[in-house]
Amino acid sequence: MRKITPEDLFEFRLVGALNIHPTRHLVAYQEEQANRETNHNDSRIMTVEPGQEPRVFTRGPSDRQPRFSPNGLHLAFLSERSGTKQVWVMPTDGGEPRQVTKLKGAVEEYQWMPDSKGLVYIALISGNGIEYEDDPEPDNPYRKFNRDVKVITETFHKFDGVGYFNEYRPHVVMQSLEEDDAPRQLTAGPMRHSGLAVSENGRWVLTLSRYGDDYDRNAGRNHVYLIDTEGSAPPKALTHDPLSVEAAVFGDEKESVYFLAQDWTELGYDNTALYRTDLNGSEAQPVAEDWDRPWSNLAVSDMPAPSGNPLCWDSDGQHLYSLTSRNGATHLARINIDTHSVELITHRDQVYYSLALTADGRYAALAATHPTNPGYIEWISLREKDARIIANPNKAILDTLSLAQPERFTAQAPGGPPLDAWVMRPVDLEPGQKVPLALEIHGGPMMMYAQSFFLEFQWLAANGYGVVYGNPRGSQGYGKAFCTAIQKEWGNRDYADIMACLDTAIATYDWVDCSHLGVLGGSYGGYMTNWILGHSTRFKAAVTMRSVADWRAMVGTGDLGWHWIQRTQGQWPWSGEDEWYRQQSPITYVGNITTPLLIEHQEGDLRCPIEQGQILFTALKYFNQAPVKFIRYPEEFHGMSRNGKPWHRVYRLNSITDWFAEYL
């Protein structure tokens, strides 16, 4: 057995985006793996049947989102084989793939039509309408050499992980599989669309968007729109403010729609809840409203696999299946739409992140992870609730590794609620040995640590560090009141909870050297790292990653920055009433920082832009009270630690342990 290394990133394979054949127990799924030679993340399509070995269906390296046709004869997938992401189709039993879509703008997502004769998809379409891959570019040097110029006229003009928007917008398109049939654009305008569901007769499509004069100002607060595939009626809104919809499906009854949504006035601290409406857009009615947990997977990990949390109907038409985040794990649940009761199908202490059901509603395929395995697929009987692993692509490498196993404990700050927390011992801890302890803080804050695999945690444990982490107030998975407790103020209740997790670990585990403590976190976790260093001197070393330092700058520069003023009761930072910004910004307390600090930031971060790291670094250098180092990663977004260039991710992990080796 050996210890894990950052370069094991290239050995792990992540599985998800599950789909099941309509008449066979044949599961198609996406498998991803980092490529050390190309520095990209490759993906291919695999298939597996219970009791058999997985088989390669496509060889990639850019094949994603497999979907069987309703008649079971073909398997479609997205691929960049032609240069942009398009839909390709292959016979289920093998053969040559055929490119179905050939648009100049990439296809984002798609669904089969019920008759298996066509597709509905969302593709990037310019204001001029549908353009094709082989359309010639104008031979115009003015246009050619100014293609990189960004002309911005909208508030919502960039998004982290995507970049700056151009004139292409995601619109709904319908297309027959017949070679000579042209695609037909079903939506138009400056709005953006996401998500698709098709009615049983193929006449209607559900999609998410926001129409109206505030489509830009309130972008991201989506409603469900009903699209007529015959084009006889304009798109019709079925939901209304203050709900912001995340997913929708047609009900088993002819006129109903079920959807997942949050109340956007809660600023993201609301549970994602289940609702029902009808095709007339009547007032939405909550379903299973007593279930005080979100209907989604909100577990964080630095090894995220292809996910998917569709609302799936049972064959009886009376039950919906969904994933739900609950107390540090993610489970599959069954919802009775008549009685509103909820039944957990799974109970194991792990995280499920991708779901597919058989057509008869008897079985489910679930992609899962736990702290010592980054991804595998289970086959579950929904009646007997027994499960078996049918694909475990990392078994061979995991059998060679000595990994740390987290131990769950409970902490509680004075006056606060009980908290879930975990500690990981170093993998080579000797009896009686005292070792440094690293305190990790998750992002969001509306996410949760859970029983998922973390390469960063395992790497710290392999280097002789204990790791402690927990879910303070503000985390999801513990009820709405728990999450909204910090809605208007960070650095108070959450700070008390984080320190309670640390102090409880120190008091509980005698191997902790309390004189050698480190702290690190990214995004909101970076904010809290900065905050802690400005309010405490007990840490020997720290790493702040893609963090927030100054809220006044964030309002004007982050991709969602203008929404932050809602936490301030509408005060703008230049209004003269900026006490909230001053009090809530870690930069206000930078003169108190005496802890050696490594600052990590991505130059293409649009969520917490690079100037946040620059502001913090410059101030620390000016005060000159502690060593500070600034590492900038070019051509990377906010989520680099999870889905960035593989070699940057390896460098990042090494830089953390190098810093701790020097100062902790």
XYZ file of C-alpha atoms in Angstrom:
664
model
C 0.000 0.000 0.000
C 1.186 3.536 -0.759
C 0.073 7.064 0.025
C -1.994 9.055 -2.415
C -0.320 11.759 -4.554
C -1.719 14.711 -6.546
C -0.818 12.920 -9.790
C -3.267 10.166 -8.917
C -5.727 12.669 -10.354
C -4.780 11.201 -13.740
C -5.648 7.663 -12.629
C -9.133 8.214 -11.217
C -12.178 7.801 -13.428
C -15.420 9.616 -12.633
C -18.788 8.244 -13.732
C -22.287 9.712 -14.005
C -24.906 11.215 -16.373
C -26.804 7.909 -16.260
C -29.472 6.761 -18.697
C -31.299 3.391 -18.911
C -32.548 1.598 -22.018
C -36.402 1.646 -22.243
C -36.819 -2.176 -22.403
C -33.510 -3.632 -21.171
C -31.474 -3.281 -17.984
C -28.741 -1.583 -19.990
C -27.201 1.495 -18.384
C -25.337 4.076 -20.444
C -23.100 6.501 -18.605
C -20.364 9.068 -19.040
C -16.855 8.314 -17.813
C -14.293 11.111 -17.339
C -10.548 10.968 -16.801
C -7.823 13.627 -16.712
C -5.291 13.272 -19.535
C -1.688 13.948 -18.483
C -0.492 14.409 -22.084
C -3.134 16.829 -23.355
C -3.909 18.505 -19.983
C -7.623 18.074 -20.675
C -10.412 16.066 -19.074
C -11.424 13.322 -21.506
C -14.876 11.756 -21.530
C -16.397 8.730 -23.246
C -19.639 6.751 -23.180
C -19.765 3.378 -21.406
C -22.536 0.796 -21.032
C -23.115 -1.870 -18.383
C -25.770 -4.446 -17.519
C -26.143 -5.847 -13.990
C -23.998 -8.954 -13.664
C -21.752 -8.049 -16.618
C -18.565 -6.052 -17.062
C -18.768 -2.453 -18.315
C -18.107 -1.965 -22.023
C -16.714 0.954 -24.006
C -19.419 2.375 -26.288
C -17.510 5.383 -27.643
C -13.829 6.158 -27.281
C -14.175 9.908 -26.796
C -12.384 12.069 -25.939
C -15.315 14.514 -25.783
C -18.463 12.365 -25.629
C -21.077 13.269 -23.004
C -24.744 13.003 -21.955
C -25.853 9.623 -23.362
C -29.594 9.161 -24.041
C -31.368 6.103 -25.443
C -34.135 6.750 -27.967
C -37.643 5.923 -26.668
C -37.802 2.907 -29.019
C -34.406 1.728 -27.760
C -32.829 1.464 -31.207
C -30.310 4.299 -30.880
C -28.112 6.031 -28.334
C -27.467 9.750 -28.745
C -24.676 11.742 -27.113
C -22.997 15.139 -27.276
C -19.520 15.279 -28.793
C -17.007 17.836 -30.044
C -15.738 15.542 -32.821
C -16.590 18.153 -35.453
C -15.048 21.013 -33.461
C -18.111 22.213 -31.537
C -20.466 20.321 -29.228
C -23.120 18.617 -31.388
C -25.540 15.675 -31.130
C -24.367 12.346 -32.540
C -26.381 9.121 -32.800
C -25.305 5.453 -32.887
C -27.253 2.196 -33.083
C -27.674 0.733 -29.585
C -26.042 -2.537 -30.652
C -23.025 -0.775 -32.158
C -22.032 0.792 -35.444
C -20.772 4.087 -36.780
C -21.862 7.344 -35.157
C -23.724 9.888 -37.263
C -23.676 13.612 -36.630
C -27.246 14.868 -36.404
C -26.810 18.563 -35.583
C -24.378 20.748 -37.514
C -24.935 24.195 -36.084
C -22.261 26.829 -35.762
C -23.247 27.387 -32.132
C -22.736 24.514 -29.707
C -25.592 22.310 -28.496
C -25.913 22.633 -24.714
C -28.453 19.872 -23.939
C -31.078 17.776 -25.713
C -33.989 15.333 -25.396
C -35.485 12.748 -27.740
C -38.958 13.284 -29.155
C -41.362 10.524 -27.995
C -41.614 8.965 -31.486
C -37.784 8.575 -31.675
C -37.850 10.408 -35.021
C -36.357 13.673 -33.839
C -34.761 15.763 -31.113
C -35.429 18.946 -29.235
C -32.316 20.710 -28.010
C -30.869 23.961 -26.742
C -28.202 25.469 -28.963
C -26.373 28.770 -29.169
C -28.120 30.810 -31.886
C -27.193 34.262 -33.145
C -29.655 37.069 -33.718
C -29.542 36.196 -37.414
C -31.060 32.779 -36.742
C -29.623 29.299 -37.259
C -26.155 29.157 -38.820
C -24.252 26.049 -39.829
C -20.751 24.738 -39.195
C -19.734 24.986 -42.834
C -21.046 28.529 -43.400
C -18.086 30.508 -44.815
C -16.617 33.312 -42.759
C -16.650 36.711 -44.499
C -13.219 37.539 -45.937
C -13.100 40.850 -44.106
C -9.910 41.811 -42.211
C -11.763 44.397 -40.112
C -14.101 41.709 -38.783
C -11.388 39.056 -38.613
C -9.008 41.076 -36.456
C -11.688 42.557 -34.203
C -13.360 39.269 -33.312
C -11.859 39.458 -29.807
C -13.449 42.838 -29.014
C -16.162 42.557 -26.336
C -19.129 44.915 -26.753
C -21.205 44.907 -23.552
C -24.717 46.300 -23.243
C -26.302 44.069 -20.571
C -25.894 43.681 -16.822
C -25.706 39.889 -17.130
C -22.871 39.706 -19.648
C -20.586 37.048 -18.156
C -20.817 33.875 -16.143
C -18.095 31.989 -14.329
C -17.209 28.739 -16.057
C -18.582 30.076 -19.349
C -16.870 33.424 -19.853
C -18.107 36.616 -21.492
C -21.242 36.233 -23.568
C -21.337 37.118 -27.249
C -24.311 37.601 -29.569
C -25.202 33.892 -29.456
C -28.012 32.925 -27.059
C -29.192 29.471 -25.948
C -32.505 28.813 -27.702
C -34.818 25.848 -28.137
C -34.554 24.049 -31.486
C -36.461 21.063 -32.906
C -35.034 18.764 -35.554
C -36.019 15.574 -37.356
C -33.453 12.808 -37.804
C -34.151 12.793 -41.543
C -31.024 13.933 -43.403
C -32.784 16.587 -45.498
C -34.941 18.117 -42.742
C -33.721 21.485 -41.495
C -33.796 22.376 -37.792
C -36.607 24.623 -36.633
C -35.974 27.362 -34.050
C -38.762 27.465 -31.428
C -37.622 30.447 -29.330
C -35.948 33.740 -30.169
C -34.861 37.009 -28.606
C -32.207 38.084 -26.100
C -33.374 35.670 -23.388
C -31.429 32.573 -22.406
C -32.949 29.074 -22.072
C -31.966 25.964 -20.138
C -33.583 22.660 -19.228
C -35.911 20.590 -21.397
C -38.889 18.272 -20.896
C -41.135 16.897 -23.639
C -44.807 15.926 -23.299
C -45.907 12.355 -24.085
C -47.449 13.390 -27.404
C -44.494 15.564 -28.397
C -46.686 18.645 -28.819
C -45.307 20.599 -25.852
C -41.877 21.357 -24.433
C -40.980 22.818 -21.044
C -37.935 25.043 -20.734
C -36.580 27.525 -18.193
C -35.985 31.177 -18.961
C -37.046 34.694 -18.021
C -38.996 36.826 -20.461
C -40.035 40.445 -20.099
C -38.305 43.746 -19.555
C -36.332 42.437 -16.556
C -34.871 39.402 -18.403
C -31.415 40.948 -17.942
C -31.732 42.657 -14.562
C -33.094 39.481 -12.951
C -31.289 36.920 -15.063
C -31.024 33.566 -13.343
C -34.453 33.879 -11.698
C -36.048 31.448 -14.074
C -39.643 30.523 -14.777
C -41.079 27.490 -16.576
C -42.253 28.241 -20.109
C -44.541 26.069 -22.209
C -43.401 25.865 -25.840
C -45.753 24.750 -28.618
C -43.718 22.627 -31.061
C -46.239 23.417 -33.813
C -45.650 27.138 -33.319
C -49.328 28.079 -33.030
C -48.862 29.871 -29.685
C -46.087 32.000 -28.140
C -44.124 30.711 -25.122
C -46.309 30.766 -22.029
C -45.073 31.305 -18.454
C -46.364 28.623 -16.076
C -44.638 29.931 -12.923
C -44.260 33.348 -11.376
C -42.154 35.368 -8.953
C -40.873 34.955 -6.301
C -40.147 31.358 -7.337
C -36.958 30.687 -9.285
C -37.172 27.307 -11.012
C -34.336 24.796 -11.330
C -36.005 21.841 -13.113
C -39.439 20.806 -14.401
C -41.268 17.735 -15.739
C -44.720 17.046 -17.094
C -47.018 15.323 -14.630
C -48.492 11.938 -15.260
C -51.845 13.683 -15.349
C -52.389 15.415 -18.703
C -52.484 18.992 -17.477
C -49.944 19.088 -14.630
C -46.324 20.198 -14.297
C -44.052 19.470 -11.337
C -40.982 21.579 -10.720
C -38.163 22.325 -8.274
C -37.729 25.931 -7.191
C -36.485 28.329 -4.556
C -37.960 31.587 -3.297
C -35.442 34.045 -4.695
C -36.241 36.630 -2.009
C -34.382 34.281 0.364
C -31.172 35.050 -1.589
C -30.228 31.411 -2.176
C -30.650 30.334 1.450
C -34.004 28.669 0.747
C -34.479 24.927 0.323
C -35.026 23.779 -3.248
C -38.649 22.621 -2.875
C -41.132 20.676 -5.016
C -44.221 22.352 -6.501
C -47.109 21.555 -8.798
C -48.892 23.770 -11.307
C -50.980 23.235 -14.451
C -50.722 24.205 -18.106
C -52.745 27.349 -17.421
C -50.059 28.691 -15.093
C -52.242 28.618 -11.985
C -50.731 29.454 -8.618
C -48.094 26.864 -7.720
C -48.910 24.455 -4.903
C -46.144 22.990 -2.702
C -45.726 19.215 -2.618
C -44.268 17.472 0.452
C -43.871 20.889 2.082
C -42.978 19.343 5.444
C -39.726 17.916 4.042
C -37.300 20.531 5.355
C -34.376 19.521 3.164
C -33.432 20.558 -0.402
C -34.394 18.404 -3.395
C -30.933 18.351 -4.934
C -27.388 17.182 -4.319
C -25.495 19.981 -2.555
C -22.493 17.965 -1.369
C -19.150 19.551 -2.212
C -16.120 17.698 -3.559
C -12.975 18.490 -5.526
C -13.664 15.439 -7.726
C -17.114 16.252 -9.152
C -18.436 13.631 -11.547
C -21.019 14.081 -14.325
C -24.188 14.631 -12.328
C -27.910 14.708 -12.864
C -30.889 14.981 -10.528
C -33.920 14.542 -12.776
C -37.388 14.272 -11.344
C -38.346 10.707 -12.309
C -41.839 9.249 -12.351
C -42.676 5.822 -10.975
C -44.726 3.649 -13.331
C -47.789 4.109 -11.106
C -47.918 7.851 -11.778
C -48.328 8.555 -8.064
C -44.700 8.818 -7.000
C -41.798 11.018 -7.986
C -38.166 10.167 -7.284
C -35.498 12.755 -6.563
C -32.177 13.147 -4.788
C -32.238 15.062 -1.513
C -29.414 16.489 0.625
C -29.800 15.514 4.256
C -27.423 15.850 7.222
C -24.115 15.354 5.444
C -25.275 12.780 2.883
C -27.366 12.673 -0.280
C -30.142 10.106 -0.670
C -32.699 8.891 -3.160
C -36.232 9.670 -2.012
C -39.715 8.735 -3.198
C -42.457 11.381 -2.950
C -46.140 10.472 -2.899
C -47.836 13.301 -4.785
C -51.240 12.573 -3.220
C -50.309 12.218 0.466
C -47.154 14.409 0.209
C -45.240 11.815 2.221
C -41.511 11.232 1.667
C -39.761 7.884 1.916
C -35.975 7.515 1.816
C -34.949 4.652 -0.458
C -31.260 4.813 0.466
C -29.778 5.122 3.944
C -26.041 4.546 3.523
C -23.719 7.320 4.653
C -22.572 8.385 1.192
C -23.440 10.786 -1.616
C -25.577 9.957 -4.658
C -25.261 12.454 -7.495
C -26.770 10.941 -10.669
C -30.053 9.080 -11.096
C -31.942 7.056 -13.732
C -34.998 4.784 -13.430
C -36.155 1.821 -15.485
C -39.350 2.347 -17.479
C -41.288 -0.078 -15.252
C -40.209 1.804 -12.107
C -38.751 -1.296 -10.453
C -35.043 -0.423 -10.515
C -32.747 2.578 -10.427
C -29.153 3.185 -11.418
C -27.361 5.585 -9.082
C -23.887 7.070 -9.310
C -22.322 7.471 -5.880
C -19.201 8.510 -4.021
C -17.899 8.136 -0.481
C -14.722 9.386 1.242
C -12.524 6.525 -0.025
C -13.981 6.129 -3.540
C -14.514 9.001 -6.003
C -17.206 7.273 -8.049
C -19.083 4.063 -8.798
C -22.536 2.958 -10.020
C -25.117 1.024 -8.022
C -28.152 -0.932 -9.214
C -30.999 -0.670 -6.703
C -34.306 -2.502 -6.430
C -36.773 0.241 -5.521
C -39.116 -2.190 -3.799
C -36.660 -4.332 -1.824
C -34.176 -1.402 -1.525
C -31.168 -3.689 -1.937
C -28.190 -2.390 -3.883
C -25.161 -3.822 -5.666
C -22.275 -2.160 -7.444
C -22.312 -2.710 -11.220
C -19.437 -0.397 -12.210
C -16.456 0.399 -9.988
C -13.773 1.818 -12.297
C -11.372 2.884 -9.518
C -11.160 -0.391 -7.639
C -7.738 -1.340 -8.998
C -6.021 1.887 -7.951
C -7.918 2.137 -4.659
C -6.643 -1.329 -3.714
C -3.088 0.074 -3.843
C -3.715 3.207 -1.742
C -3.675 3.818 1.994
C -6.481 6.331 2.520
C -7.816 8.239 5.521
C -11.336 7.480 6.740
C -13.289 10.412 8.241
C -14.745 10.093 11.729
C -17.979 11.959 12.346
C -18.519 13.906 15.573
C -20.897 16.568 16.878
C -19.927 20.099 17.880
C -21.947 23.023 19.233
C -21.202 26.706 19.697
C -22.711 28.480 22.725
C -26.375 29.071 21.976
C -26.119 27.366 18.597
C -27.527 24.134 17.139
C -25.672 20.787 17.051
C -23.282 20.603 14.097
C -22.066 17.738 11.945
C -18.279 17.623 11.723
C -15.603 15.164 10.669
C -11.940 14.575 11.376
C -9.415 12.615 9.310
C -6.301 11.210 10.957
C -2.996 11.182 9.075
C -2.643 7.838 7.321
C 0.617 6.989 9.135
C -0.266 8.285 12.610
C 1.762 6.508 15.305
C 0.410 5.843 18.846
C 1.139 8.799 21.096
C 2.168 11.023 18.181
C 1.064 14.683 18.051
C 0.443 16.178 14.600
C -0.705 19.520 13.118
C -4.377 19.959 12.298
C -5.757 21.691 9.174
C -9.202 23.311 9.429
C -11.050 23.196 6.062
C -14.024 25.495 5.269
C -16.388 24.820 2.364
C -17.674 27.303 -0.191
C -21.171 28.549 -0.826
C -21.930 28.964 2.002
C -25.156 27.230 0.875
C -23.504 23.872 0.294
C -22.503 21.080 2.658
C -19.586 18.839 3.447
C -20.740 15.273 3.109
C -19.548 11.695 2.719
C -17.841 12.366 -0.611
C -14.289 11.872 -1.833
C -11.856 14.799 -1.411
C -8.451 14.495 -3.036
C -7.259 17.605 -1.155
C -8.164 16.108 2.231
C -6.548 12.768 1.384
C -3.389 14.575 0.209
C -3.158 16.508 3.491
C -3.636 13.283 5.475
C -0.933 11.604 3.374
C 1.465 14.414 4.345
C 1.005 13.958 8.078
C -1.756 16.498 8.747
C -5.030 15.855 10.497
C -8.008 17.408 8.744
C -11.136 18.753 10.435
C -14.205 20.074 8.629
C -17.843 20.675 9.442
C -21.115 22.272 8.371
C -21.643 25.600 10.163
C -24.875 27.555 10.042
C -25.404 28.727 6.479
C -24.836 25.216 5.125
C -27.599 23.380 3.302
C -28.969 19.965 4.228
C -30.056 20.855 7.783
C -33.258 22.764 7.213
C -34.153 26.266 6.100
C -33.711 27.928 9.500
C -30.199 26.516 9.817
C -29.231 27.957 6.432
C -30.905 31.376 6.719
C -29.288 31.987 10.124
C -26.412 33.848 8.418
C -28.323 35.327 5.490
C -27.593 38.975 6.329
C -24.356 38.627 8.299
C -21.290 36.454 7.805
C -18.485 36.106 10.331
C -20.685 35.862 13.432
C -22.710 32.670 13.928
C -20.823 30.812 11.214
C -17.502 31.884 12.731
C -18.625 30.589 16.138
C -19.685 27.276 14.588
C -16.451 26.802 12.643
C -14.361 27.429 15.743
C -16.608 25.087 17.758
C -15.837 22.300 15.272
C -12.121 22.996 15.670
C -12.219 23.206 19.467
C -14.280 20.030 19.790
C -11.811 18.145 17.609
C -8.901 19.371 19.723
C -10.658 18.325 22.925
C -11.717 14.932 21.518
C -8.641 13.665 19.682
C -5.466 13.452 21.740
C -3.225 13.249 18.680
C -3.908 16.899 17.732
C -1.047 19.328 18.337
C -3.082 22.406 19.225
C -0.029 24.643 18.918
C 0.228 23.867 15.195
C -3.078 24.720 13.524
C -3.699 25.624 9.885
C -6.797 26.983 8.176
C -7.794 26.983 4.519
C -10.844 27.338 2.296
C -12.081 28.482 -1.104
C -14.757 30.966 -2.218
C -16.907 31.525 0.892
C -14.344 29.296 2.620
C -11.690 31.768 1.464
C -13.757 34.638 2.798
C -13.983 32.914 6.177
C -10.252 32.159 6.139
C -9.580 35.872 5.608
C -12.107 36.731 8.313
C -10.622 34.299 10.835
C -7.096 35.624 10.298
C -8.347 39.165 10.975
C -9.969 38.035 14.226
C -7.658 35.330 15.582
C -3.928 34.702 15.949
C -4.117 31.018 16.892
C -3.186 29.672 13.426
C 0.397 29.066 12.291
C -0.344 29.037 8.545
C -3.262 29.639 6.190
C -4.277 29.268 2.551
C -7.046 31.450 1.124
C -8.359 30.462 -2.296
C -10.554 32.347 -4.840
C -11.709 34.443 -1.900
C -13.652 37.607 -1.140
C -11.712 40.401 0.561
C -13.664 43.602 -0.216
C -17.424 43.586 -0.806
C -17.369 47.084 -2.266
C -15.368 45.865 -5.251
C -17.362 42.623 -5.576
C -20.638 44.451 -6.275
C -19.327 45.860 -9.546
C -17.002 43.107 -10.735
C -18.442 39.665 -9.902
C -20.643 37.903 -12.465
C -23.533 38.021 -9.981
C -22.252 41.023 -8.054
C -25.304 43.258 -8.414
C -27.399 40.720 -6.496
C -25.237 41.159 -3.389
C -26.895 44.478 -2.543
C -29.989 42.536 -1.461
C -28.018 41.344 1.584
C -27.400 44.989 2.469
C -31.085 46.020 2.383
C -30.471 47.866 -0.875
C -27.441 49.944 0.143
C -24.925 50.578 -2.608
C -21.269 50.876 -1.599
C -21.043 54.407 -3.010
C -24.225 55.642 -1.290
C -22.395 57.007 1.753
C -24.156 54.433 3.918
C -21.521 51.742 3.528
C -21.183 50.471 7.104
C -22.317 46.979 6.071
C -19.590 46.781 3.420
C -16.931 48.006 5.835
C -17.962 45.693 8.666
C -18.446 42.604 6.457
C -15.237 42.957 4.384
C -12.169 41.045 5.627
C -9.936 43.775 4.178
C -11.159 46.039 7.027
C -9.269 43.831 9.503
C -6.197 43.128 7.386
C -3.997 45.104 9.788
C -4.583 42.382 12.385
C -3.227 39.548 10.229
C 0.048 38.065 11.467
C -0.411 34.523 10.116
C 1.689 33.414 7.110
C -0.791 33.411 4.233
C -0.765 31.796 0.795
C -3.219 33.511 -1.574
C -4.457 31.473 -4.526
C -6.592 33.012 -7.250
C -7.598 32.264 -10.836
C -7.054 35.024 -13.378
C -10.282 34.161 -15.220
C -12.414 33.960 -12.055
C -15.652 35.804 -12.805
C -17.396 34.898 -9.534
C -14.771 36.349 -7.155
C -12.567 38.267 -9.589
C -8.780 38.364 -9.380
C -8.751 41.876 -7.901
C -9.954 40.372 -4.623
C -6.679 38.494 -4.286
C -4.681 41.512 -5.460
C -6.296 43.796 -2.863
C -5.498 41.361 -0.066
C -1.941 40.691 -1.221
C -1.079 44.386 -1.602
C -2.429 45.245 1.849
C -0.511 42.394 3.513
C 2.708 43.411 1.782
C 2.166 46.993 2.936
C 1.635 46.037 6.582
C 4.486 43.516 6.331
C 3.463 41.641 9.486
C 3.560 38.123 8.047
C 4.939 36.188 5.072
C 2.551 36.224 2.108
C 2.691 34.594 -1.309
C 0.320 35.159 -4.245
C -0.178 32.356 -6.815
C -2.183 33.273 -9.929
C -3.501 30.660 -12.342
C -3.993 31.935 -15.913
C -6.931 30.870 -18.080
C -8.819 29.353 -15.160
C -12.284 30.021 -13.758
C -13.505 30.061 -10.152
C -13.922 26.272 -10.050
C -10.343 25.360 -11.005
C -9.821 23.101 -7.978
C -12.715 20.945 -9.203
C -12.674 21.125 -12.984
C -9.664 23.156 -14.093
C -6.676 22.056 -16.146
C -5.362 18.866 -14.533
C -1.747 19.988 -14.167
C -2.858 23.258 -12.539
C -4.830 21.177 -10.045
C -1.753 19.076 -9.301
C 0.394 22.206 -8.867
C -2.223 23.671 -6.533
C -2.222 20.650 -4.213
C 1.575 20.675 -4.052
C 1.618 24.417 -3.303
C -0.677 23.902 -0.285
C 1.499 21.248 1.331
C 4.670 23.185 0.445
C 3.278 26.195 2.319
C 2.235 24.119 5.305
C 5.597 22.347 5.355
C 7.327 25.725 5.644
C 5.058 27.392 8.211
C 2.869 24.769 9.895
